[in-house]
mmCIF file of C-alpha atoms and ligand atoms in Angstrom:
data_model
loop_
_atom_site.group_PDB
_atom_site.id
_atom_site.type_symbol
_atom_site.label_atom_id
_atom_site.label_comp_id
_atom_site.label_asym_id
_atom_site.label_seq_id
_atom_site.Cartn_x
_atom_site.Cartn_y
_atom_site.Cartn_z
ATOM 1 C CA MET A 1 -70.808 -27.399 7.746
ATOM 2 C CA GLU A 2 -72.589 -24.764 9.834
ATOM 3 C CA PRO A 3 -74.039 -21.880 7.801
ATOM 4 C CA VAL A 4 -72.085 -18.554 8.342
ATOM 5 C CA GLU A 5 -74.012 -15.294 8.729
ATOM 6 C CA TYR A 6 -72.486 -12.398 6.715
ATOM 7 C CA GLN A 7 -73.389 -8.701 6.803
ATOM 8 C CA ARG A 8 -75.555 -9.315 3.738
ATOM 9 C CA GLY A 9 -77.679 -6.299 2.740
ATOM 10 C CA GLN A 10 -81.333 -6.464 3.597
ATOM 11 C CA LYS A 11 -83.337 -7.707 0.646
ATOM 12 C CA ARG A 12 -84.943 -4.692 -0.910
ATOM 13 C CA GLU A 13 -88.695 -4.971 -0.912
ATOM 14 C CA THR A 14 -90.168 -4.888 -4.408
ATOM 15 C CA ARG A 15 -93.602 -5.282 -5.955
ATOM 16 C CA ARG A 16 -94.389 -8.686 -7.247
ATOM 17 C CA ILE A 17 -95.049 -9.464 -11.020
ATOM 18 C CA HIS A 18 -95.363 -12.752 -12.841
ATOM 19 C CA VAL A 19 -93.769 -13.865 -16.054
ATOM 20 C CA GLY A 20 -96.001 -16.729 -16.887
ATOM 21 C CA PRO A 21 -95.917 -18.848 -13.800
ATOM 22 C CA VAL A 22 -92.698 -17.410 -12.500
ATOM 23 C CA PRO A 23 -92.990 -14.774 -9.743
ATOM 24 C CA ILE A 24 -90.519 -11.903 -9.853
ATOM 25 C CA GLY A 25 -89.914 -9.688 -6.883
ATOM 26 C CA GLY A 26 -91.913 -9.388 -3.674
ATOM 27 C CA GLY A 27 -89.652 -11.870 -1.879
ATOM 28 C CA ALA A 28 -89.738 -14.581 -4.695
ATOM 29 C CA PRO A 29 -86.484 -16.564 -5.343
ATOM 30 C CA ILE A 30 -84.058 -14.782 -7.720
ATOM 31 C CA ALA A 31 -85.130 -16.046 -11.141
ATOM 32 C CA VAL A 32 -82.541 -17.038 -13.750
ATOM 33 C CA GLN A 33 -82.992 -15.890 -17.342
ATOM 34 C CA SER A 34 -81.175 -16.259 -20.618
ATOM 35 C CA MET A 35 -81.727 -15.487 -24.263
ATOM 36 C CA THR A 36 -81.615 -17.723 -27.306
ATOM 37 C CA ASN A 37 -78.978 -16.778 -30.010
ATOM 38 C CA THR A 38 -80.676 -18.851 -32.785
ATOM 39 C CA ASP A 39 -82.650 -17.087 -35.515
ATOM 40 C CA THR A 40 -86.180 -17.020 -34.120
ATOM 41 C CA ARG A 41 -87.589 -17.723 -37.550
ATOM 42 C CA ASP A 42 -85.836 -21.008 -37.464
ATOM 43 C CA VAL A 43 -88.402 -22.700 -35.265
ATOM 44 C CA GLU A 44 -86.725 -26.124 -34.873
ATOM 45 C CA SER A 45 -83.368 -24.687 -33.807
ATOM 46 C CA THR A 46 -84.932 -22.209 -31.358
ATOM 47 C CA VAL A 47 -87.250 -24.774 -29.826
ATOM 48 C CA ARG A 48 -84.230 -26.996 -29.348
ATOM 49 C CA GLN A 49 -82.154 -24.267 -27.645
ATOM 50 C CA VAL A 50 -85.115 -23.230 -25.380
ATOM 51 C CA GLN A 51 -85.280 -26.896 -24.310
ATOM 52 C CA GLU A 52 -81.449 -27.003 -23.610
ATOM 53 C CA LEU A 53 -81.725 -23.776 -21.590
ATOM 54 C CA TYR A 54 -84.749 -25.098 -19.661
ATOM 55 C CA ASP A 55 -82.840 -28.418 -18.926
ATOM 56 C CA ALA A 56 -79.910 -26.375 -17.630
ATOM 57 C CA GLY A 57 -82.329 -24.558 -15.163
ATOM 58 C CA CYS A 58 -83.224 -21.420 -17.119
ATOM 59 C CA GLU A 59 -86.600 -20.251 -15.732
ATOM 60 C CA ILE A 60 -87.414 -17.475 -18.265
ATOM 61 C CA VAL A 61 -86.206 -17.519 -21.924
ATOM 62 C CA ARG A 62 -85.995 -14.331 -24.084
ATOM 63 C CA LEU A 63 -86.319 -14.396 -27.807
ATOM 64 C CA ALA A 64 -85.368 -11.640 -30.293
ATOM 65 C CA ILE A 65 -88.359 -10.672 -32.671
ATOM 66 C CA PRO A 66 -86.705 -8.554 -35.436
ATOM 67 C CA ASP A 67 -89.545 -8.810 -37.842
ATOM 68 C CA GLN A 68 -93.065 -10.165 -38.551
ATOM 69 C CA GLU A 69 -91.855 -13.561 -39.631
ATOM 70 C CA ALA A 70 -90.158 -13.947 -36.258
ATOM 71 C CA ALA A 71 -93.344 -12.891 -34.492
ATOM 72 C CA GLU A 72 -95.222 -15.550 -36.329
ATOM 73 C CA ALA A 73 -92.535 -18.224 -35.443
ATOM 74 C CA PHE A 74 -92.689 -17.065 -31.829
ATOM 75 C CA GLY A 75 -96.272 -18.270 -31.624
ATOM 76 C CA GLU A 76 -95.347 -21.778 -32.699
ATOM 77 C CA ILE A 77 -92.256 -21.937 -30.515
ATOM 78 C CA LYS A 78 -94.464 -20.825 -27.541
ATOM 79 C CA SER A 79 -96.799 -23.794 -28.152
ATOM 80 C CA ARG A 80 -93.922 -26.225 -28.142
ATOM 81 C CA VAL A 81 -91.797 -25.254 -25.105
ATOM 82 C CA LYS A 82 -92.193 -25.313 -21.337
ATOM 83 C CA PRO A 83 -90.555 -22.135 -19.899
ATOM 84 C CA PRO A 84 -92.217 -18.727 -20.186
ATOM 85 C CA LEU A 85 -91.000 -16.759 -23.151
ATOM 86 C CA ILE A 86 -90.285 -13.012 -23.273
ATOM 87 C CA ALA A 87 -90.375 -11.287 -26.695
ATOM 88 C CA ASP A 88 -87.480 -8.748 -27.185
ATOM 89 C CA ILE A 89 -88.513 -5.859 -29.390
ATOM 90 C CA HIS A 90 -86.781 -2.917 -30.832
ATOM 91 C CA PHE A 91 -88.028 -0.133 -33.089
ATOM 92 C CA ASP A 92 -91.477 -1.447 -34.092
ATOM 93 C CA HIS A 93 -94.328 -1.516 -31.569
ATOM 94 C CA ARG A 94 -96.461 -3.524 -33.965
ATOM 95 C CA LEU A 95 -94.068 -6.513 -33.409
ATOM 96 C CA ALA A 96 -94.659 -6.136 -29.604
ATOM 97 C CA ILE A 97 -98.427 -6.326 -30.184
ATOM 98 C CA ALA A 98 -97.973 -9.252 -32.505
ATOM 99 C CA ALA A 99 -95.915 -11.104 -29.865
ATOM 100 C CA LEU A 100 -98.415 -10.335 -27.170
ATOM 101 C CA ASN A 101 -101.110 -11.869 -29.383
ATOM 102 C CA LYS A 102 -98.954 -14.959 -29.957
ATOM 103 C CA GLY A 103 -98.935 -15.619 -26.231
ATOM 104 C CA ALA A 104 -95.723 -13.832 -24.950
ATOM 105 C CA ASP A 105 -95.329 -14.151 -21.195
ATOM 106 C CA GLY A 106 -93.484 -10.827 -21.165
ATOM 107 C CA LEU A 107 -91.979 -8.117 -23.282
ATOM 108 C CA ARG A 108 -88.725 -6.422 -23.206
ATOM 109 C CA ILE A 109 -88.689 -3.009 -24.897
ATOM 110 C CA ASN A 110 -86.610 0.063 -24.741
ATOM 111 C CA PRO A 111 -89.202 2.855 -24.654
ATOM 112 C CA GLY A 112 -86.559 5.154 -26.239
ATOM 113 C CA ASN A 113 -86.483 3.268 -29.551
ATOM 114 C CA ILE A 114 -89.913 1.887 -29.876
ATOM 115 C CA GLY A 115 -91.570 4.911 -31.480
ATOM 116 C CA GLY A 116 -92.353 7.355 -28.655
ATOM 117 C CA PRO A 117 -95.171 7.531 -25.968
ATOM 118 C CA LYS A 118 -97.898 6.975 -28.502
ATOM 119 C CA ALA A 119 -96.350 3.536 -29.474
ATOM 120 C CA VAL A 120 -95.829 2.686 -25.866
ATOM 121 C CA GLU A 121 -99.434 3.474 -25.123
ATOM 122 C CA LYS A 122 -100.512 1.168 -28.015
ATOM 123 C CA ILE A 123 -98.495 -1.726 -26.545
ATOM 124 C CA ILE A 124 -99.847 -1.150 -23.079
ATOM 125 C CA ARG A 125 -103.507 -1.132 -24.252
ATOM 126 C CA VAL A 126 -102.916 -4.772 -25.376
ATOM 127 C CA ALA A 127 -100.620 -5.930 -22.517
ATOM 128 C CA ALA A 128 -102.773 -4.547 -19.643
ATOM 129 C CA PRO A 129 -105.894 -6.744 -20.050
ATOM 130 C CA MET A 130 -103.587 -9.718 -20.412
ATOM 131 C CA GLU A 131 -101.616 -8.647 -17.301
ATOM 132 C CA THR A 132 -98.516 -9.421 -19.292
ATOM 133 C CA PRO A 133 -95.428 -7.683 -17.784
ATOM 134 C CA ILE A 134 -93.042 -5.376 -19.726
ATOM 135 C CA ARG A 135 -89.397 -4.860 -18.895
ATOM 136 C CA ILE A 136 -88.238 -1.351 -19.428
ATOM 137 C CA GLY A 137 -84.687 -2.020 -20.724
ATOM 138 C CA VAL A 138 -82.491 1.083 -20.311
ATOM 139 C CA ASN A 139 -79.083 0.547 -22.008
ATOM 140 C CA ALA A 140 -76.123 2.908 -21.641
ATOM 141 C CA GLY A 141 -75.543 2.599 -25.385
ATOM 142 C CA SER A 142 -78.997 3.969 -26.419
ATOM 143 C CA LEU A 143 -79.907 6.776 -23.974
ATOM 144 C CA PRO A 144 -82.184 9.541 -25.217
ATOM 145 C CA LYS A 145 -80.384 12.351 -26.894
ATOM 146 C CA LYS A 146 -81.511 15.114 -24.404
ATOM 147 C CA ILE A 147 -80.313 13.073 -21.423
ATOM 148 C CA LEU A 148 -76.918 12.447 -23.019
ATOM 149 C CA GLU A 149 -76.585 16.099 -23.791
ATOM 150 C CA LYS A 150 -77.271 16.892 -20.178
ATOM 151 C CA TYR A 151 -74.875 14.380 -18.620
ATOM 152 C CA LYS A 152 -72.355 14.393 -21.624
ATOM 153 C CA HIS A 153 -71.778 10.688 -21.095
ATOM 154 C CA PRO A 154 -73.884 7.614 -20.334
ATOM 155 C CA THR A 155 -73.266 7.929 -16.603
ATOM 156 C CA PRO A 156 -75.257 5.954 -13.974
ATOM 157 C CA GLU A 157 -77.178 9.132 -13.124
ATOM 158 C CA ALA A 158 -78.189 9.466 -16.808
ATOM 159 C CA MET A 159 -79.385 5.864 -16.919
ATOM 160 C CA VAL A 160 -81.393 6.392 -13.785
ATOM 161 C CA GLU A 161 -82.995 9.569 -14.996
ATOM 162 C CA SER A 162 -83.964 7.856 -18.218
ATOM 163 C CA ALA A 163 -85.458 4.893 -16.357
ATOM 164 C CA LEU A 164 -87.380 7.201 -14.079
ATOM 165 C CA GLU A 165 -88.800 9.116 -17.040
ATOM 166 C CA TYR A 166 -90.033 5.821 -18.563
ATOM 167 C CA ILE A 167 -91.520 4.651 -15.236
ATOM 168 C CA ARG A 168 -93.531 7.874 -15.120
ATOM 169 C CA LEU A 169 -94.755 7.316 -18.629
ATOM 170 C CA PHE A 170 -95.913 3.773 -17.793
ATOM 171 C CA GLU A 171 -97.476 4.961 -14.559
ATOM 172 C CA ASP A 172 -99.262 7.890 -16.238
ATOM 173 C CA LEU A 173 -100.788 5.199 -18.553
ATOM 174 C CA GLY A 174 -101.865 3.247 -15.506
ATOM 175 C CA PHE A 175 -99.558 0.326 -16.041
ATOM 176 C CA LYS A 176 -97.492 -1.126 -13.195
ATOM 177 C CA GLU A 177 -96.681 -4.598 -14.346
ATOM 178 C CA ILE A 178 -93.117 -3.597 -15.037
ATOM 179 C CA LYS A 179 -89.512 -4.492 -14.179
ATOM 180 C CA ILE A 180 -86.515 -2.445 -15.011
ATOM 181 C CA SER A 181 -83.020 -3.010 -16.228
ATOM 182 C CA LEU A 182 -80.116 -0.666 -16.404
ATOM 183 C CA LYS A 183 -77.467 -2.276 -18.466
ATOM 184 C CA SER A 184 -73.888 -1.039 -19.138
ATOM 185 C CA SER A 185 -70.722 -2.821 -20.158
ATOM 186 C CA ASN A 186 -68.981 -0.914 -17.316
ATOM 187 C CA VAL A 187 -69.406 -2.948 -14.185
ATOM 188 C CA MET A 188 -69.190 -0.298 -11.607
ATOM 189 C CA HIS A 189 -71.527 2.038 -13.624
ATOM 190 C CA THR A 190 -74.027 -0.784 -13.693
ATOM 191 C CA VAL A 191 -73.767 -1.324 -9.885
ATOM 192 C CA SER A 192 -74.045 2.389 -9.278
ATOM 193 C CA ALA A 193 -77.121 2.737 -11.483
ATOM 194 C CA TYR A 194 -78.977 -0.122 -9.955
ATOM 195 C CA GLU A 195 -78.177 1.092 -6.438
ATOM 196 C CA GLN A 196 -79.490 4.596 -7.261
ATOM 197 C CA LEU A 197 -82.651 3.261 -8.924
ATOM 198 C CA SER A 198 -83.331 0.842 -6.010
ATOM 199 C CA ARG A 199 -83.613 3.998 -3.678
ATOM 200 C CA GLU A 200 -86.092 5.594 -6.099
ATOM 201 C CA ALA A 201 -88.572 2.967 -7.188
ATOM 202 C CA ASP A 202 -89.883 -0.299 -5.829
ATOM 203 C CA TYR A 203 -90.449 -2.139 -9.193
ATOM 204 C CA PRO A 204 -88.547 -5.427 -9.533
ATOM 205 C CA LEU A 205 -85.135 -5.070 -10.988
ATOM 206 C CA HIS A 206 -83.675 -7.371 -13.784
ATOM 207 C CA LEU A 207 -79.851 -7.313 -13.284
ATOM 208 C CA GLY A 208 -77.372 -7.587 -16.018
ATOM 209 C CA VAL A 209 -73.970 -6.358 -17.241
ATOM 210 C CA THR A 210 -74.305 -6.053 -20.930
ATOM 211 C CA GLU A 211 -71.747 -6.787 -23.655
ATOM 212 C CA ALA A 212 -69.719 -8.351 -20.915
ATOM 213 C CA GLY A 213 -67.417 -10.323 -23.159
ATOM 214 C CA THR A 214 -66.140 -13.949 -23.677
ATOM 215 C CA LEU A 215 -66.538 -16.817 -21.309
ATOM 216 C CA ILE A 216 -63.769 -15.826 -18.910
ATOM 217 C CA SER A 217 -63.989 -12.065 -18.955
ATOM 218 C CA GLY A 218 -67.747 -12.078 -19.107
ATOM 219 C CA THR A 219 -68.083 -14.487 -16.257
ATOM 220 C CA VAL A 220 -65.819 -12.294 -14.189
ATOM 221 C CA LYS A 221 -67.588 -9.004 -15.018
ATOM 222 C CA ASN A 222 -71.093 -10.645 -14.385
ATOM 223 C CA ALA A 223 -70.086 -12.323 -11.185
ATOM 224 C CA ILE A 224 -68.618 -9.066 -9.752
ATOM 225 C CA GLY A 225 -71.495 -6.757 -11.012
ATOM 226 C CA ILE A 226 -74.444 -9.002 -10.264
ATOM 227 C CA GLY A 227 -72.734 -10.513 -7.188
ATOM 228 C CA ILE A 228 -72.228 -7.119 -5.578
ATOM 229 C CA LEU A 229 -75.820 -6.155 -6.235
ATOM 230 C CA LEU A 230 -77.323 -9.402 -4.947
ATOM 231 C CA PHE A 231 -75.154 -9.309 -1.862
ATOM 232 C CA LYS A 232 -76.596 -5.908 -1.117
ATOM 233 C CA GLY A 233 -80.013 -7.186 -1.473
ATOM 234 C CA ILE A 234 -80.672 -5.568 -4.820
ATOM 235 C CA GLY A 235 -82.125 -7.409 -7.774
ATOM 236 C CA ASP A 236 -85.087 -9.885 -8.418
ATOM 237 C CA THR A 237 -83.991 -11.590 -11.632
ATOM 238 C CA PHE A 238 -80.949 -11.703 -13.864
ATOM 239 C CA ARG A 239 -79.353 -12.762 -17.062
ATOM 240 C CA VAL A 240 -75.609 -13.378 -17.251
ATOM 241 C CA SER A 241 -74.597 -12.100 -20.682
ATOM 242 C CA LEU A 242 -71.758 -14.012 -22.400
ATOM 243 C CA CYS A 243 -70.392 -14.193 -25.890
ATOM 244 C CA SER A 244 -70.815 -17.927 -25.710
ATOM 245 C CA ASP A 245 -73.394 -20.771 -25.727
ATOM 246 C CA PRO A 246 -76.268 -19.407 -23.695
ATOM 247 C CA VAL A 247 -76.398 -22.614 -21.729
ATOM 248 C CA GLU A 248 -73.061 -21.307 -20.222
ATOM 249 C CA GLU A 249 -74.913 -18.219 -19.039
ATOM 250 C CA VAL A 250 -77.306 -20.373 -17.029
ATOM 251 C CA LYS A 251 -74.442 -22.326 -15.414
ATOM 252 C CA VAL A 252 -72.640 -19.246 -14.469
ATOM 253 C CA ALA A 253 -75.906 -17.763 -13.054
ATOM 254 C CA TYR A 254 -76.398 -20.626 -10.734
ATOM 255 C CA GLU A 255 -72.754 -20.557 -9.666
ATOM 256 C CA ILE A 256 -73.222 -16.805 -8.719
ATOM 257 C CA LEU A 257 -76.366 -17.657 -6.676
ATOM 258 C CA ARG A 258 -74.582 -20.650 -5.069
ATOM 259 C CA ALA A 259 -71.570 -18.581 -4.049
ATOM 260 C CA LEU A 260 -73.851 -16.047 -2.423
ATOM 261 C CA GLY A 261 -75.798 -18.792 -0.621
ATOM 262 C CA LEU A 262 -78.960 -17.706 -2.371
ATOM 263 C CA ARG A 263 -79.887 -20.754 -4.403
ATOM 264 C CA HIS A 264 -78.433 -24.139 -5.025
ATOM 265 C CA ARG A 265 -78.833 -26.229 -8.181
ATOM 266 C CA GLY A 266 -76.649 -29.089 -9.242
ATOM 267 C CA PRO A 267 -73.637 -30.634 -7.388
ATOM 268 C CA GLU A 268 -70.975 -28.202 -5.845
ATOM 269 C CA PHE A 269 -67.529 -29.229 -6.942
ATOM 270 C CA ILE A 270 -64.626 -28.590 -4.648
ATOM 271 C CA SER A 271 -61.481 -29.390 -6.518
ATOM 272 C CA CYS A 272 -57.976 -28.209 -5.817
ATOM 273 C CA PRO A 273 -55.992 -26.195 -8.508
ATOM 274 C CA THR A 274 -53.296 -28.922 -8.294
ATOM 275 C CA CYS A 275 -49.580 -28.368 -7.735
ATOM 276 C CA GLY A 276 -46.322 -30.241 -7.834
ATOM 277 C CA ARG A 277 -47.587 -32.578 -5.136
ATOM 278 C CA CYS A 278 -50.602 -33.894 -7.186
ATOM 279 C CA GLU A 279 -50.008 -37.557 -8.011
ATOM 280 C CA ILE A 280 -53.190 -38.241 -10.057
ATOM 281 C CA ASP A 281 -54.577 -36.916 -13.334
ATOM 282 C CA LEU A 282 -56.979 -34.730 -11.413
ATOM 283 C CA PHE A 283 -58.273 -32.517 -14.335
ATOM 284 C CA ASP A 284 -59.498 -35.601 -16.268
ATOM 285 C CA VAL A 285 -61.297 -36.915 -13.222
ATOM 286 C CA VAL A 286 -63.001 -33.625 -12.414
ATOM 287 C CA THR A 287 -63.979 -33.082 -16.022
ATOM 288 C CA GLU A 288 -65.517 -36.550 -16.317
ATOM 289 C CA VAL A 289 -67.364 -36.376 -13.041
ATOM 290 C CA GLU A 290 -68.761 -32.890 -13.765
ATOM 291 C CA LYS A 291 -70.045 -33.930 -17.209
ATOM 292 C CA ALA A 292 -71.656 -37.059 -15.959
ATOM 293 C CA LEU A 293 -73.495 -35.268 -13.099
ATOM 294 C CA SER A 294 -74.481 -32.172 -15.026
ATOM 295 C CA HIS A 295 -78.162 -33.209 -15.171
ATOM 296 C CA ILE A 296 -78.464 -33.581 -11.437
ATOM 297 C CA LYS A 297 -80.670 -30.878 -9.735
ATOM 298 C CA ALA A 298 -79.842 -31.831 -6.121
ATOM 299 C CA SER A 299 -76.685 -30.148 -4.789
ATOM 300 C CA PRO A 300 -74.351 -32.417 -2.863
ATOM 301 C CA ARG A 301 -70.893 -31.220 -2.146
ATOM 302 C CA VAL A 302 -68.357 -33.234 -4.135
ATOM 303 C CA ALA A 303 -64.720 -32.775 -3.299
ATOM 304 C CA ILE A 304 -62.000 -34.093 -5.619
ATOM 305 C CA MET A 305 -58.590 -33.293 -4.343
ATOM 306 C CA GLY A 306 -55.084 -33.899 -5.589
ATOM 307 C CA CYS A 307 -53.176 -35.066 -2.515
ATOM 308 C CA VAL A 308 -52.992 -35.746 1.155
ATOM 309 C CA VAL A 309 -52.073 -32.125 2.198
ATOM 310 C CA ASN A 310 -55.633 -30.532 2.014
ATOM 311 C CA GLY A 311 -57.327 -33.549 0.371
ATOM 312 C CA PRO A 312 -58.646 -35.539 3.264
ATOM 313 C CA GLY A 313 -59.841 -32.409 5.182
ATOM 314 C CA GLU A 314 -61.917 -31.120 2.192
ATOM 315 C CA ALA A 315 -63.054 -34.586 1.286
ATOM 316 C CA ARG A 316 -64.207 -35.117 4.828
ATOM 317 C CA GLU A 317 -66.265 -32.015 4.788
ATOM 318 C CA ALA A 318 -68.072 -32.910 1.489
ATOM 319 C CA ASP A 319 -70.970 -35.301 1.048
ATOM 320 C CA ILE A 320 -68.707 -37.449 -1.202
ATOM 321 C CA GLY A 321 -64.998 -36.731 -1.504
ATOM 322 C CA ILE A 322 -61.828 -38.245 -2.646
ATOM 323 C CA ALA A 323 -58.190 -37.348 -1.824
ATOM 324 C CA GLY A 324 -55.643 -38.556 -4.287
ATOM 325 C CA GLY A 325 -52.572 -40.499 -3.378
ATOM 326 C CA ARG A 326 -50.007 -42.290 -5.453
ATOM 327 C CA GLY A 327 -52.046 -44.199 -8.048
ATOM 328 C CA HIS A 328 -55.234 -44.304 -5.867
ATOM 329 C CA GLY A 329 -57.695 -42.132 -4.066
ATOM 330 C CA LEU A 330 -58.977 -42.201 -0.442
ATOM 331 C CA LEU A 331 -62.876 -42.156 -0.642
ATOM 332 C CA PHE A 332 -64.920 -40.331 2.052
ATOM 333 C CA LYS A 333 -68.709 -40.682 2.409
ATOM 334 C CA LYS A 334 -70.406 -38.087 4.555
ATOM 335 C CA GLY A 335 -67.100 -37.447 6.417
ATOM 336 C CA LYS A 336 -66.203 -41.079 7.009
ATOM 337 C CA PRO A 337 -63.252 -42.942 5.197
ATOM 338 C CA ALA A 338 -64.729 -45.522 2.924
ATOM 339 C CA GLY A 339 -61.664 -47.324 1.436
ATOM 340 C CA LYS A 340 -59.149 -46.893 -1.340
ATOM 341 C CA VAL A 341 -60.080 -46.507 -5.005
ATOM 342 C CA PRO A 342 -57.531 -47.138 -7.868
ATOM 343 C CA GLU A 343 -56.926 -44.067 -9.894
ATOM 344 C CA ARG A 344 -58.457 -45.523 -13.054
ATOM 345 C CA GLU A 345 -61.782 -46.102 -11.135
ATOM 346 C CA MET A 346 -61.952 -42.750 -9.231
ATOM 347 C CA ALA A 347 -64.334 -41.014 -11.705
ATOM 348 C CA LYS A 348 -66.621 -44.022 -11.995
ATOM 349 C CA VAL A 349 -66.778 -44.496 -8.258
ATOM 350 C CA LEU A 350 -67.480 -40.830 -7.584
ATOM 351 C CA ILE A 351 -70.229 -40.800 -10.178
ATOM 352 C CA GLU A 352 -71.895 -43.880 -8.688
ATOM 353 C CA GLU A 353 -71.610 -42.714 -5.102
ATOM 354 C CA VAL A 354 -73.175 -39.281 -5.923
ATOM 355 C CA LYS A 355 -75.996 -40.940 -7.940
ATOM 356 C CA LYS A 356 -76.709 -43.307 -4.988
ATOM 357 C CA LEU A 357 -76.862 -40.328 -2.688
ATOM 358 C CA VAL A 358 -79.238 -38.148 -4.691
ATOM 359 C CA GLU A 359 -81.334 -40.478 -6.907
HETATM 360 S S1 SF4 B 401 -54.537 -30.593 -2.414
HETATM 361 FE FE1 SF4 B 401 -52.460 -31.242 -2.803
HETATM 362 S S2 SF4 B 401 -52.294 -31.393 -5.051
HETATM 363 FE FE2 SF4 B 401 -54.087 -30.093 -4.573
HETATM 364 S S3 SF4 B 401 -53.201 -28.025 -4.616
HETATM 365 FE FE3 SF4 B 401 -53.225 -28.685 -2.474
HETATM 366 S S4 SF4 B 401 -51.331 -29.477 -2.123
HETATM 367 FE FE4 SF4 B 401 -51.442 -29.373 -4.372
#
């Protein structure tokens, strides 16, 4: 199909930083991040989850470092996994320094709870010679008291003012390897805050809607908040936050990027919602095919349609497609009819045909 040109916002120009080998900002592809939910002190479980995230396409993985034991474990985990790791630190700047010394590829701190400007300075003194970037993570739930008193509520303006104060602190210390996040569980507050900050500073922005909720509600909130911003050209990397398996976060992230035409990873499935005209067990076929092809990085269009109303049209536009009929499906390869397939063999044939196409 011919690409369609939309009135997409001009990509905002930002400075380039690197998290390990992954470039962020400065025209680099939008990078996908996630965060482990294992206990970082449990090295085996955390290594396993980092690997699962990496296999799903996660390019940067963040780990919580709540104490010195976790900082020690971080070093071992780092030596055993492929993706760059970011250490997420609250309250204790010594943990940030420990993580840096254990090879962290980046830090995420909230300067408001790390112990004041002196603590930030101590972290920067270690991070600067290593050229290790730091994310300034502003969160609507933990804004400085004086800013909350001024704005009464954690408004987008309050979040931006807090971010600008922290940026000045880092700049005064001569450190510019930073990216910024402004997270709120309110989607439109998040959008407004990032829009405002993008006009004020050219540091790369890490997008996210925090505490977004469960798989369904969280996916919708993230897709709308992050989707609006990326469509406007704002944002250089992001994490989808879900109260679910973090691998789901990565899958949702790539679906957001795909829907916006920004990046493609894995097959694109076009399947109908089914209705009273459907004459095959479409849900089972789609589930089986999607599961069997989940490891594929290439992104062919695979249409699986329930009947002959819209089925042949969609199947013809896909790389591989099938339109269901009574007890069988009509197979299409690259737009051309390729014979009838019995219903019980539909999933197997689709999987084989897609593999032949991409492997
Ligand atoms: S393709 Fe057929 S079965 Fe699927 S929703 Fe449309 S009319 Fe219903």
